[in-house]
Amino acid sequence: MADIADLHMHTIYSDGKHSPEELLHLIKGAGIKAFSITDHDTVDGIKPMLELLDGSIEFIPGIEISCHYNKREIHLLGYGIDIESDYLLEHLDGFKKSREERAKKILTKLHDLDVDIELEQIQGRTPNNTIARPHIAAELVTQGYVNDLREAFSRYLYDNGPAYEAKVEFPIEEAIKLVKRSGGISSIAHPGKMVSESDVRDFFSMGMDGLEVIHPNHSLYLQKKYHNIAKMFNAIETGGSDFHGLKDYELGNLGKFGIPYLVFQKIKKYIEE
């Protein structure tokens, strides 16, 4: 078994391809020693995963929260959260309702572009999910309006594109508080994709606990950079494959991207304390 913990993975309960059972099979096949599910704005996949675990692999519940800073979307990872927390579940229910309203507005814009897709059609194919842009893109492919997901985004769904609709803004400082009040620790996701070094420093001043150092989009240079920043703030270092299972090359990332198991144990202890 690989001495690695993958703390960034998605299931069918957000925008991943695999069910918890299928994902666990892949995790075992990759020899991963510990992991977390971090679905977008939902913990619905956690209980099904907990029911499957037999003690051979360690697990901590997680989430990836969509939030905003200076009008830009940021993703915050939360670990060790209480998935029964009323405070957390009320917020997540609000996120779900706002996403549904956003999806309806996107479909209205697509209709104005002579693309006729119904929300019920998408929901029928993805009954576990709150509908987001990737699900709408997949439906565009299924119905033959575009050839692939890339074209769906490049023609219609890219940021500020003809069918784009912005998310309701949720400040990152509120997301950090949400994770903390739910008993968890927070870490900014893939900083190399979304934020500046100055932003990261601001987030630590807001009470953020950690930084995702290891990610498929982080070069060795970026890994070293974020390791040094985390060390400077005495922060937790997290990492994972950001596995969705939608692209063939992602299977090769399993067991390759993550943090050492010993670091995972320290994170788990920190959460428990």
Tab-separated table of N, CA and C in Angstrom, residues 133-263:
chain	number	residue	atom	x	y	z
A	133	ARG	N	-22.635	23.798	-14.043
A	133	ARG	CA	-22.227	23.937	-15.450
A	133	ARG	C	-21.740	22.644	-16.090
A	134	PRO	N	-20.927	21.816	-15.392
A	134	PRO	CA	-20.473	20.578	-16.037
A	134	PRO	C	-21.616	19.649	-16.439
A	135	HIS	N	-22.694	19.637	-15.645
A	135	HIS	CA	-23.835	18.783	-15.982
A	135	HIS	C	-24.577	19.324	-17.200
A	136	ILE	N	-24.687	20.645	-17.281
A	136	ILE	CA	-25.317	21.258	-18.452
A	136	ILE	C	-24.457	21.028	-19.688
A	137	ALA	N	-23.148	21.139	-19.527
A	137	ALA	CA	-22.230	20.874	-20.652
A	137	ALA	C	-22.381	19.444	-21.145
A	138	ALA	N	-22.482	18.502	-20.216
A	138	ALA	CA	-22.632	17.091	-20.600
A	138	ALA	C	-23.933	16.869	-21.362
A	139	GLU	N	-24.992	17.580	-20.962
A	139	GLU	CA	-26.268	17.444	-21.661
A	139	GLU	C	-26.184	18.034	-23.069
A	140	LEU	N	-25.420	19.117	-23.224
A	140	LEU	CA	-25.209	19.683	-24.561
A	140	LEU	C	-24.544	18.664	-25.482
A	141	VAL	N	-23.608	17.902	-24.922
A	141	VAL	CA	-22.941	16.851	-25.701
A	141	VAL	C	-23.928	15.731	-26.021
A	142	THR	N	-24.665	15.285	-25.020
A	142	THR	CA	-25.604	14.179	-25.189
A	142	THR	C	-26.645	14.479	-26.262
A	143	GLN	N	-27.112	15.721	-26.286
A	143	GLN	CA	-28.151	16.077	-27.256
A	143	GLN	C	-27.597	16.554	-28.592
A	144	GLY	N	-26.278	16.522	-28.740
A	144	GLY	CA	-25.676	16.797	-30.034
A	144	GLY	C	-25.495	18.251	-30.394
A	145	TYR	N	-25.645	19.138	-29.438
A	145	TYR	CA	-25.435	20.558	-29.730
A	145	TYR	C	-23.949	20.889	-29.872
A	146	VAL	N	-23.105	20.120	-29.207
A	146	VAL	CA	-21.650	20.288	-29.291
A	146	VAL	C	-21.015	18.898	-29.341
A	147	ASN	N	-19.741	18.873	-29.703
A	147	ASN	CA	-19.052	17.586	-29.839
A	147	ASN	C	-18.460	17.079	-28.528
A	148	ASP	N	-18.071	17.989	-27.645
A	148	ASP	CA	-17.451	17.565	-26.392
A	148	ASP	C	-17.611	18.665	-25.346
A	149	LEU	N	-17.163	18.361	-24.129
A	149	LEU	CA	-17.305	19.311	-23.030
A	149	LEU	C	-16.545	20.608	-23.286
A	150	ARG	N	-15.365	20.470	-23.896
A	150	ARG	CA	-14.565	21.657	-24.189
A	150	ARG	C	-15.344	22.630	-25.079
A	151	GLU	N	-16.010	22.088	-26.106
A	151	GLU	CA	-16.779	22.947	-27.002
A	151	GLU	C	-17.983	23.566	-26.286
A	152	ALA	N	-18.587	22.807	-25.372
A	152	ALA	CA	-19.728	23.331	-24.621
A	152	ALA	C	-19.337	24.584	-23.850
A	153	PHE	N	-18.161	24.533	-23.247
A	153	PHE	CA	-17.704	25.696	-22.486
A	153	PHE	C	-17.218	26.810	-23.409
A	154	SER	N	-16.482	26.456	-24.456
A	154	SER	CA	-15.914	27.497	-25.317
A	154	SER	C	-16.987	28.229	-26.131
A	155	ARG	N	-18.121	27.571	-26.383
A	155	ARG	CA	-19.186	28.207	-27.149
A	155	ARG	C	-20.229	28.903	-26.283
A	156	TYR	N	-20.543	28.291	-25.145
A	156	TYR	CA	-21.681	28.776	-24.377
A	156	TYR	C	-21.408	29.130	-22.910
A	157	LEU	N	-20.629	28.301	-22.212
A	157	LEU	CA	-20.649	28.318	-20.752
A	157	LEU	C	-19.426	28.929	-20.088
A	158	TYR	N	-18.470	29.423	-20.866
A	158	TYR	CA	-17.276	30.005	-20.261
A	158	TYR	C	-17.656	31.241	-19.464
A	159	ASP	N	-16.770	31.645	-18.541
A	159	ASP	CA	-17.046	32.816	-17.705
A	159	ASP	C	-17.364	34.026	-18.566
A	160	ASN	N	-18.520	34.627	-18.299
A	160	ASN	CA	-19.022	35.788	-19.039
A	160	ASN	C	-19.389	35.452	-20.475
A	161	GLY	N	-19.560	34.159	-20.770
A	161	GLY	CA	-19.984	33.720	-22.094
A	161	GLY	C	-21.469	33.950	-22.311
A	162	PRO	N	-21.982	33.596	-23.508
A	162	PRO	CA	-23.377	33.902	-23.861
A	162	PRO	C	-24.418	33.241	-22.964
A	163	ALA	N	-24.082	32.104	-22.343
A	163	ALA	CA	-25.044	31.446	-21.450
A	163	ALA	C	-24.548	31.420	-20.005
A	164	TYR	N	-23.575	32.246	-19.707
A	164	TYR	CA	-22.994	32.246	-18.362
A	164	TYR	C	-23.904	32.962	-17.372
A	165	GLU	N	-23.957	32.445	-16.167
A	165	GLU	CA	-24.656	33.095	-15.060
A	165	GLU	C	-23.771	32.959	-13.825
A	166	ALA	N	-23.441	34.073	-13.216
A	166	ALA	CA	-22.547	34.052	-12.061
A	166	ALA	C	-23.226	33.418	-10.855
A	167	LYS	N	-22.417	32.801	-9.989
A	167	LYS	CA	-22.930	32.263	-8.738
A	167	LYS	C	-23.232	33.393	-7.762
A	168	VAL	N	-24.141	33.124	-6.832
A	168	VAL	CA	-24.360	34.052	-5.725
A	168	VAL	C	-23.080	34.088	-4.899
A	169	GLU	N	-22.598	35.260	-4.569
A	169	GLU	CA	-21.319	35.375	-3.873
A	169	GLU	C	-21.438	34.991	-2.401
A	170	PHE	N	-20.476	34.187	-1.947
A	170	PHE	CA	-20.361	33.783	-0.551
A	170	PHE	C	-18.929	34.104	-0.131
A	171	PRO	N	-18.738	35.111	0.714
A	171	PRO	CA	-17.379	35.567	1.046
A	171	PRO	C	-16.525	34.455	1.657
A	172	ILE	N	-15.246	34.434	1.307
A	172	ILE	CA	-14.379	33.380	1.805
A	172	ILE	C	-14.244	33.426	3.321
A	173	GLU	N	-14.303	34.619	3.914
A	173	GLU	CA	-14.206	34.678	5.375
A	173	GLU	C	-15.382	33.967	6.038
A	174	GLU	N	-16.561	34.005	5.366
A	174	GLU	CA	-17.720	33.287	5.877
A	174	GLU	C	-17.559	31.782	5.677
A	175	ALA	N	-16.921	31.389	4.576
A	175	ALA	CA	-16.667	29.968	4.332
A	175	ALA	C	-15.708	29.402	5.373
A	176	ILE	N	-14.678	30.167	5.714
A	176	ILE	CA	-13.722	29.741	6.746
A	176	ILE	C	-14.440	29.565	8.083
A	177	LYS	N	-15.328	30.507	8.412
A	177	LYS	CA	-16.109	30.415	9.650
A	177	LYS	C	-17.039	29.200	9.613
A	178	LEU	N	-17.621	28.931	8.453
A	178	LEU	CA	-18.537	27.793	8.307
A	178	LEU	C	-17.826	26.482	8.608
A	179	VAL	N	-16.631	26.318	8.055
A	179	VAL	CA	-15.859	25.104	8.302
A	179	VAL	C	-15.495	25.000	9.781
A	180	LYS	N	-15.038	26.101	10.348
A	180	LYS	CA	-14.614	26.090	11.761
A	180	LYS	C	-15.773	25.778	12.690
A	181	ARG	N	-16.934	26.421	12.450
A	181	ARG	CA	-18.103	26.185	13.298
A	181	ARG	C	-18.675	24.785	13.114
A	182	SER	N	-18.296	24.125	12.023
A	182	SER	CA	-18.727	22.750	11.779
A	182	SER	C	-17.704	21.743	12.290
A	183	GLY	N	-16.724	22.243	13.047
A	183	GLY	CA	-15.756	21.362	13.692
A	183	GLY	C	-14.582	20.964	12.835
A	184	GLY	N	-14.393	21.639	11.682
A	184	GLY	CA	-13.336	21.237	10.768
A	184	GLY	C	-12.214	22.241	10.636
A	185	ILE	N	-11.280	21.906	9.769
A	185	ILE	CA	-10.180	22.800	9.430
A	185	ILE	C	-10.278	23.145	7.953
A	186	SER	N	-9.764	24.307	7.565
A	186	SER	CA	-9.898	24.790	6.195
A	186	SER	C	-8.551	24.906	5.501
A	187	SER	N	-8.587	24.690	4.187
A	187	SER	CA	-7.380	24.778	3.361
A	187	SER	C	-7.782	25.277	1.982
A	188	ILE	N	-7.060	26.249	1.454
A	188	ILE	CA	-7.415	26.765	0.133
A	188	ILE	C	-7.066	25.726	-0.928
A	189	ALA	N	-7.978	25.494	-1.858
A	189	ALA	CA	-7.769	24.488	-2.905
A	189	ALA	C	-6.951	25.057	-4.058
A	190	HIS	N	-6.087	24.218	-4.623
A	190	HIS	CA	-5.266	24.532	-5.801
A	190	HIS	C	-4.967	26.025	-5.946
A	191	PRO	N	-4.203	26.587	-5.010
A	191	PRO	CA	-3.905	28.034	-5.085
A	191	PRO	C	-3.223	28.443	-6.376
A	192	GLY	N	-2.506	27.508	-6.992
A	192	GLY	CA	-1.826	27.832	-8.238
A	192	GLY	C	-2.785	28.154	-9.368
A	193	LYS	N	-4.043	27.729	-9.252
A	193	LYS	CA	-5.037	27.972	-10.291
A	193	LYS	C	-5.841	29.243	-10.060
A	194	MET	N	-5.990	29.653	-8.782
A	194	MET	CA	-7.040	30.611	-8.495
A	194	MET	C	-6.617	31.864	-7.740
A	195	VAL	N	-5.507	31.824	-7.014
A	195	VAL	CA	-5.221	32.936	-6.104
A	195	VAL	C	-3.757	33.363	-6.185
A	196	SER	N	-3.501	34.562	-5.689
A	196	SER	CA	-2.139	35.086	-5.626
A	196	SER	C	-1.551	34.808	-4.254
A	197	GLU	N	-0.251	35.010	-4.129
A	197	GLU	CA	0.400	34.841	-2.827
A	197	GLU	C	-0.169	35.829	-1.820
A	198	SER	N	-0.470	37.033	-2.271
A	198	SER	CA	-1.058	38.038	-1.402
A	198	SER	C	-2.431	37.586	-0.893
A	199	ASP	N	-3.225	36.975	-1.789
A	199	ASP	CA	-4.530	36.447	-1.383
A	199	ASP	C	-4.368	35.415	-0.271
A	200	VAL	N	-3.412	34.503	-0.461
A	200	VAL	CA	-3.188	33.441	0.514
A	200	VAL	C	-2.874	34.031	1.881
A	201	ARG	N	-2.050	35.043	1.904
A	201	ARG	CA	-1.713	35.699	3.173
A	201	ARG	C	-2.964	36.299	3.814
A	202	ASP	N	-3.832	36.880	2.987
A	202	ASP	CA	-5.082	37.441	3.504
A	202	ASP	C	-5.951	36.343	4.121
A	203	PHE	N	-5.991	35.194	3.451
A	203	PHE	CA	-6.845	34.104	3.947
A	203	PHE	C	-6.345	33.582	5.294
A	204	PHE	N	-5.031	33.522	5.458
A	204	PHE	CA	-4.492	33.091	6.751
A	204	PHE	C	-4.863	34.096	7.842
A	205	SER	N	-4.909	35.373	7.493
A	205	SER	CA	-5.290	36.390	8.481
A	205	SER	C	-6.756	36.261	8.872
A	206	MET	N	-7.546	35.602	8.023
A	206	MET	CA	-8.963	35.372	8.315
A	206	MET	C	-9.193	34.119	9.158
A	207	GLY	N	-8.127	33.369	9.396
A	207	GLY	CA	-8.267	32.174	10.215
A	207	GLY	C	-8.173	30.861	9.468
A	208	MET	N	-7.779	30.903	8.185
A	208	MET	CA	-7.614	29.667	7.433
A	208	MET	C	-6.488	28.831	8.052
A	209	ASP	N	-6.670	27.507	8.041
A	209	ASP	CA	-5.722	26.617	8.721
A	209	ASP	C	-4.621	26.061	7.827
A	210	GLY	N	-4.894	25.903	6.531
A	210	GLY	CA	-3.937	25.189	5.694
A	210	GLY	C	-3.921	25.638	4.250
A	211	LEU	N	-3.113	24.952	3.479
A	211	LEU	CA	-2.865	25.291	2.082
A	211	LEU	C	-2.659	24.006	1.299
A	212	GLU	N	-3.361	23.885	0.166
A	212	GLU	CA	-3.172	22.692	-0.663
A	212	GLU	C	-1.867	22.846	-1.450
A	213	VAL	N	-0.858	22.131	-1.007
A	213	VAL	CA	0.473	22.216	-1.606
A	213	VAL	C	0.583	21.288	-2.817
A	214	ILE	N	0.054	20.067	-2.663
A	214	ILE	CA	0.161	19.057	-3.725
A	214	ILE	C	-1.125	19.014	-4.535
A	215	HIS	N	-0.993	19.207	-5.842
A	215	HIS	CA	-2.131	19.175	-6.763
A	215	HIS	C	-1.582	18.896	-8.161
A	216	PRO	N	-2.321	18.185	-9.014
A	216	PRO	CA	-1.820	17.897	-10.371
A	216	PRO	C	-1.413	19.120	-11.168
A	217	ASN	N	-2.007	20.267	-10.883
A	217	ASN	CA	-1.664	21.489	-11.612
A	217	ASN	C	-0.509	22.264	-10.996
A	218	HIS	N	0.057	21.747	-9.907
A	218	HIS	CA	1.184	22.420	-9.266
A	218	HIS	C	2.498	21.789	-9.713
A	219	SER	N	3.326	22.569	-10.342
A	219	SER	CA	4.670	22.118	-10.706
A	219	SER	C	5.497	21.939	-9.440
A	220	LEU	N	6.668	21.355	-9.581
A	220	LEU	CA	7.562	21.211	-8.431
A	220	LEU	C	7.915	22.579	-7.856
A	221	TYR	N	8.049	23.566	-8.732
A	221	TYR	CA	8.330	24.925	-8.270
A	221	TYR	C	7.198	25.443	-7.374
A	222	LEU	N	5.939	25.240	-7.823
A	222	LEU	CA	4.806	25.718	-7.039
A	222	LEU	C	4.665	24.934	-5.737
A	223	GLN	N	4.933	23.634	-5.797
A	223	GLN	CA	4.868	22.834	-4.572
A	223	GLN	C	5.848	23.365	-3.530
A	224	LYS	N	7.042	23.675	-3.976
A	224	LYS	CA	8.046	24.215	-3.054
A	224	LYS	C	7.617	25.588	-2.538
A	225	LYS	N	7.074	26.404	-3.431
A	225	LYS	CA	6.628	27.741	-3.057
A	225	LYS	C	5.556	27.668	-1.979
A	226	TYR	N	4.551	26.810	-2.187
A	226	TYR	CA	3.453	26.741	-1.225
A	226	TYR	C	3.877	26.018	0.056
A	227	HIS	N	4.819	25.114	-0.056
A	227	HIS	CA	5.380	24.484	1.144
A	227	HIS	C	6.039	25.551	2.023
A	228	ASN	N	6.788	26.441	1.401
A	228	ASN	CA	7.480	27.492	2.153
A	228	ASN	C	6.488	28.475	2.778
A	229	ILE	N	5.421	28.794	2.035
A	229	ILE	CA	4.405	29.699	2.581
A	229	ILE	C	3.702	29.045	3.769
A	230	ALA	N	3.349	27.780	3.625
A	230	ALA	CA	2.693	27.067	4.719
A	230	ALA	C	3.591	27.029	5.953
A	231	LYS	N	4.868	26.783	5.722
A	231	LYS	CA	5.826	26.732	6.827
A	231	LYS	C	5.922	28.092	7.511
A	232	MET	N	5.889	29.159	6.723
A	232	MET	CA	5.983	30.514	7.251
A	232	MET	C	4.829	30.814	8.212
A	233	PHE	N	3.647	30.301	7.878
A	233	PHE	CA	2.463	30.553	8.699
A	233	PHE	C	2.159	29.411	9.670
A	234	ASN	N	3.090	28.457	9.763
A	234	ASN	CA	2.885	27.287	10.617
A	234	ASN	C	1.547	26.620	10.295
A	235	ALA	N	1.282	26.488	8.998
A	235	ALA	CA	-0.013	26.018	8.509
A	235	ALA	C	0.040	24.541	8.112
A	236	ILE	N	-1.121	23.941	8.045
A	236	ILE	CA	-1.265	22.556	7.613
A	236	ILE	C	-1.073	22.471	6.103
A	237	GLU	N	-0.344	21.466	5.640
A	237	GLU	CA	-0.166	21.231	4.207
A	237	GLU	C	-1.075	20.089	3.776
A	238	THR	N	-1.957	20.372	2.816
A	238	THR	CA	-2.850	19.339	2.296
A	238	THR	C	-2.523	19.071	0.830
A	239	GLY	N	-3.142	18.045	0.278
A	239	GLY	CA	-2.884	17.723	-1.124
A	239	GLY	C	-3.703	16.543	-1.591
A	240	GLY	N	-3.861	16.448	-2.896
A	240	GLY	CA	-4.614	15.343	-3.470
A	240	GLY	C	-4.678	15.424	-4.971
A	241	SER	N	-5.360	14.454	-5.554
A	241	SER	CA	-5.407	14.312	-7.010
A	241	SER	C	-6.490	15.163	-7.663
A	242	ASP	N	-7.428	15.708	-6.867
A	242	ASP	CA	-8.586	16.418	-7.422
A	242	ASP	C	-9.280	15.520	-8.438
A	243	PHE	N	-9.461	14.265	-8.053
A	243	PHE	CA	-9.973	13.245	-8.966
A	243	PHE	C	-11.472	13.408	-9.199
A	244	HIS	N	-11.843	13.497	-10.487
A	244	HIS	CA	-13.244	13.515	-10.902
A	244	HIS	C	-13.599	12.267	-11.714
A	245	GLY	N	-12.604	11.700	-12.386
A	245	GLY	CA	-12.830	10.498	-13.184
A	245	GLY	C	-13.414	10.751	-14.549
A	246	LEU	N	-13.464	12.012	-14.971
A	246	LEU	CA	-14.090	12.353	-16.248
A	246	LEU	C	-13.135	12.229	-17.422
A	247	LYS	N	-11.832	12.231	-17.128
A	247	LYS	CA	-10.828	12.147	-18.194
A	247	LYS	C	-9.923	10.946	-17.946
A	248	ASP	N	-9.522	10.279	-19.008
A	248	ASP	CA	-8.769	9.029	-18.885
A	248	ASP	C	-7.479	9.201	-18.086
A	249	TYR	N	-6.796	10.331	-18.282
A	249	TYR	CA	-5.494	10.499	-17.628
A	249	TYR	C	-5.608	10.597	-16.112
A	250	GLU	N	-6.810	10.885	-15.592
A	250	GLU	CA	-6.968	11.046	-14.149
A	250	GLU	C	-6.669	9.758	-13.384
A	251	LEU	N	-6.923	8.624	-14.004
A	251	LEU	CA	-6.647	7.355	-13.317
A	251	LEU	C	-5.173	7.246	-12.963
A	252	GLY	N	-4.312	7.804	-13.809
A	252	GLY	CA	-2.879	7.781	-13.543
A	252	GLY	C	-2.472	8.677	-12.390
A	253	ASN	N	-3.364	9.590	-11.990
A	253	ASN	CA	-3.060	10.480	-10.874
A	253	ASN	C	-3.317	9.840	-9.515
A	254	LEU	N	-4.124	8.779	-9.497
A	254	LEU	CA	-4.450	8.124	-8.236
A	254	LEU	C	-3.213	7.441	-7.663
A	255	GLY	N	-2.929	7.731	-6.427
A	255	GLY	CA	-1.740	7.181	-5.783
A	255	GLY	C	-0.480	7.957	-6.078
A	256	LYS	N	-0.600	8.993	-6.910
A	256	LYS	CA	0.560	9.797	-7.305
A	256	LYS	C	0.550	11.157	-6.621
A	257	PHE	N	-0.651	11.745	-6.474
A	257	PHE	CA	-0.759	13.071	-5.882
A	257	PHE	C	-1.444	12.971	-4.525
A	258	GLY	N	-0.759	13.470	-3.520
A	258	GLY	CA	-1.302	13.445	-2.174
A	258	GLY	C	-0.216	13.809	-1.183
A	259	ILE	N	-0.534	13.658	0.083
A	259	ILE	CA	0.426	13.972	1.136
A	259	ILE	C	0.897	12.690	1.800
A	260	PRO	N	2.073	12.691	2.410
A	260	PRO	CA	2.538	11.497	3.122
A	260	PRO	C	1.556	11.098	4.215
A	261	TYR	N	1.430	9.803	4.433
A	261	TYR	CA	0.494	9.290	5.430
A	261	TYR	C	0.780	9.862	6.814
A	262	LEU	N	2.046	10.074	7.137
A	262	LEU	CA	2.395	10.625	8.441
A	262	LEU	C	1.835	12.040	8.613
A	263	VAL	N	1.813	12.810	7.524
A	263	VAL	CA	1.234	14.150	7.574
A	263	VAL	C	-0.275	14.050	7.775
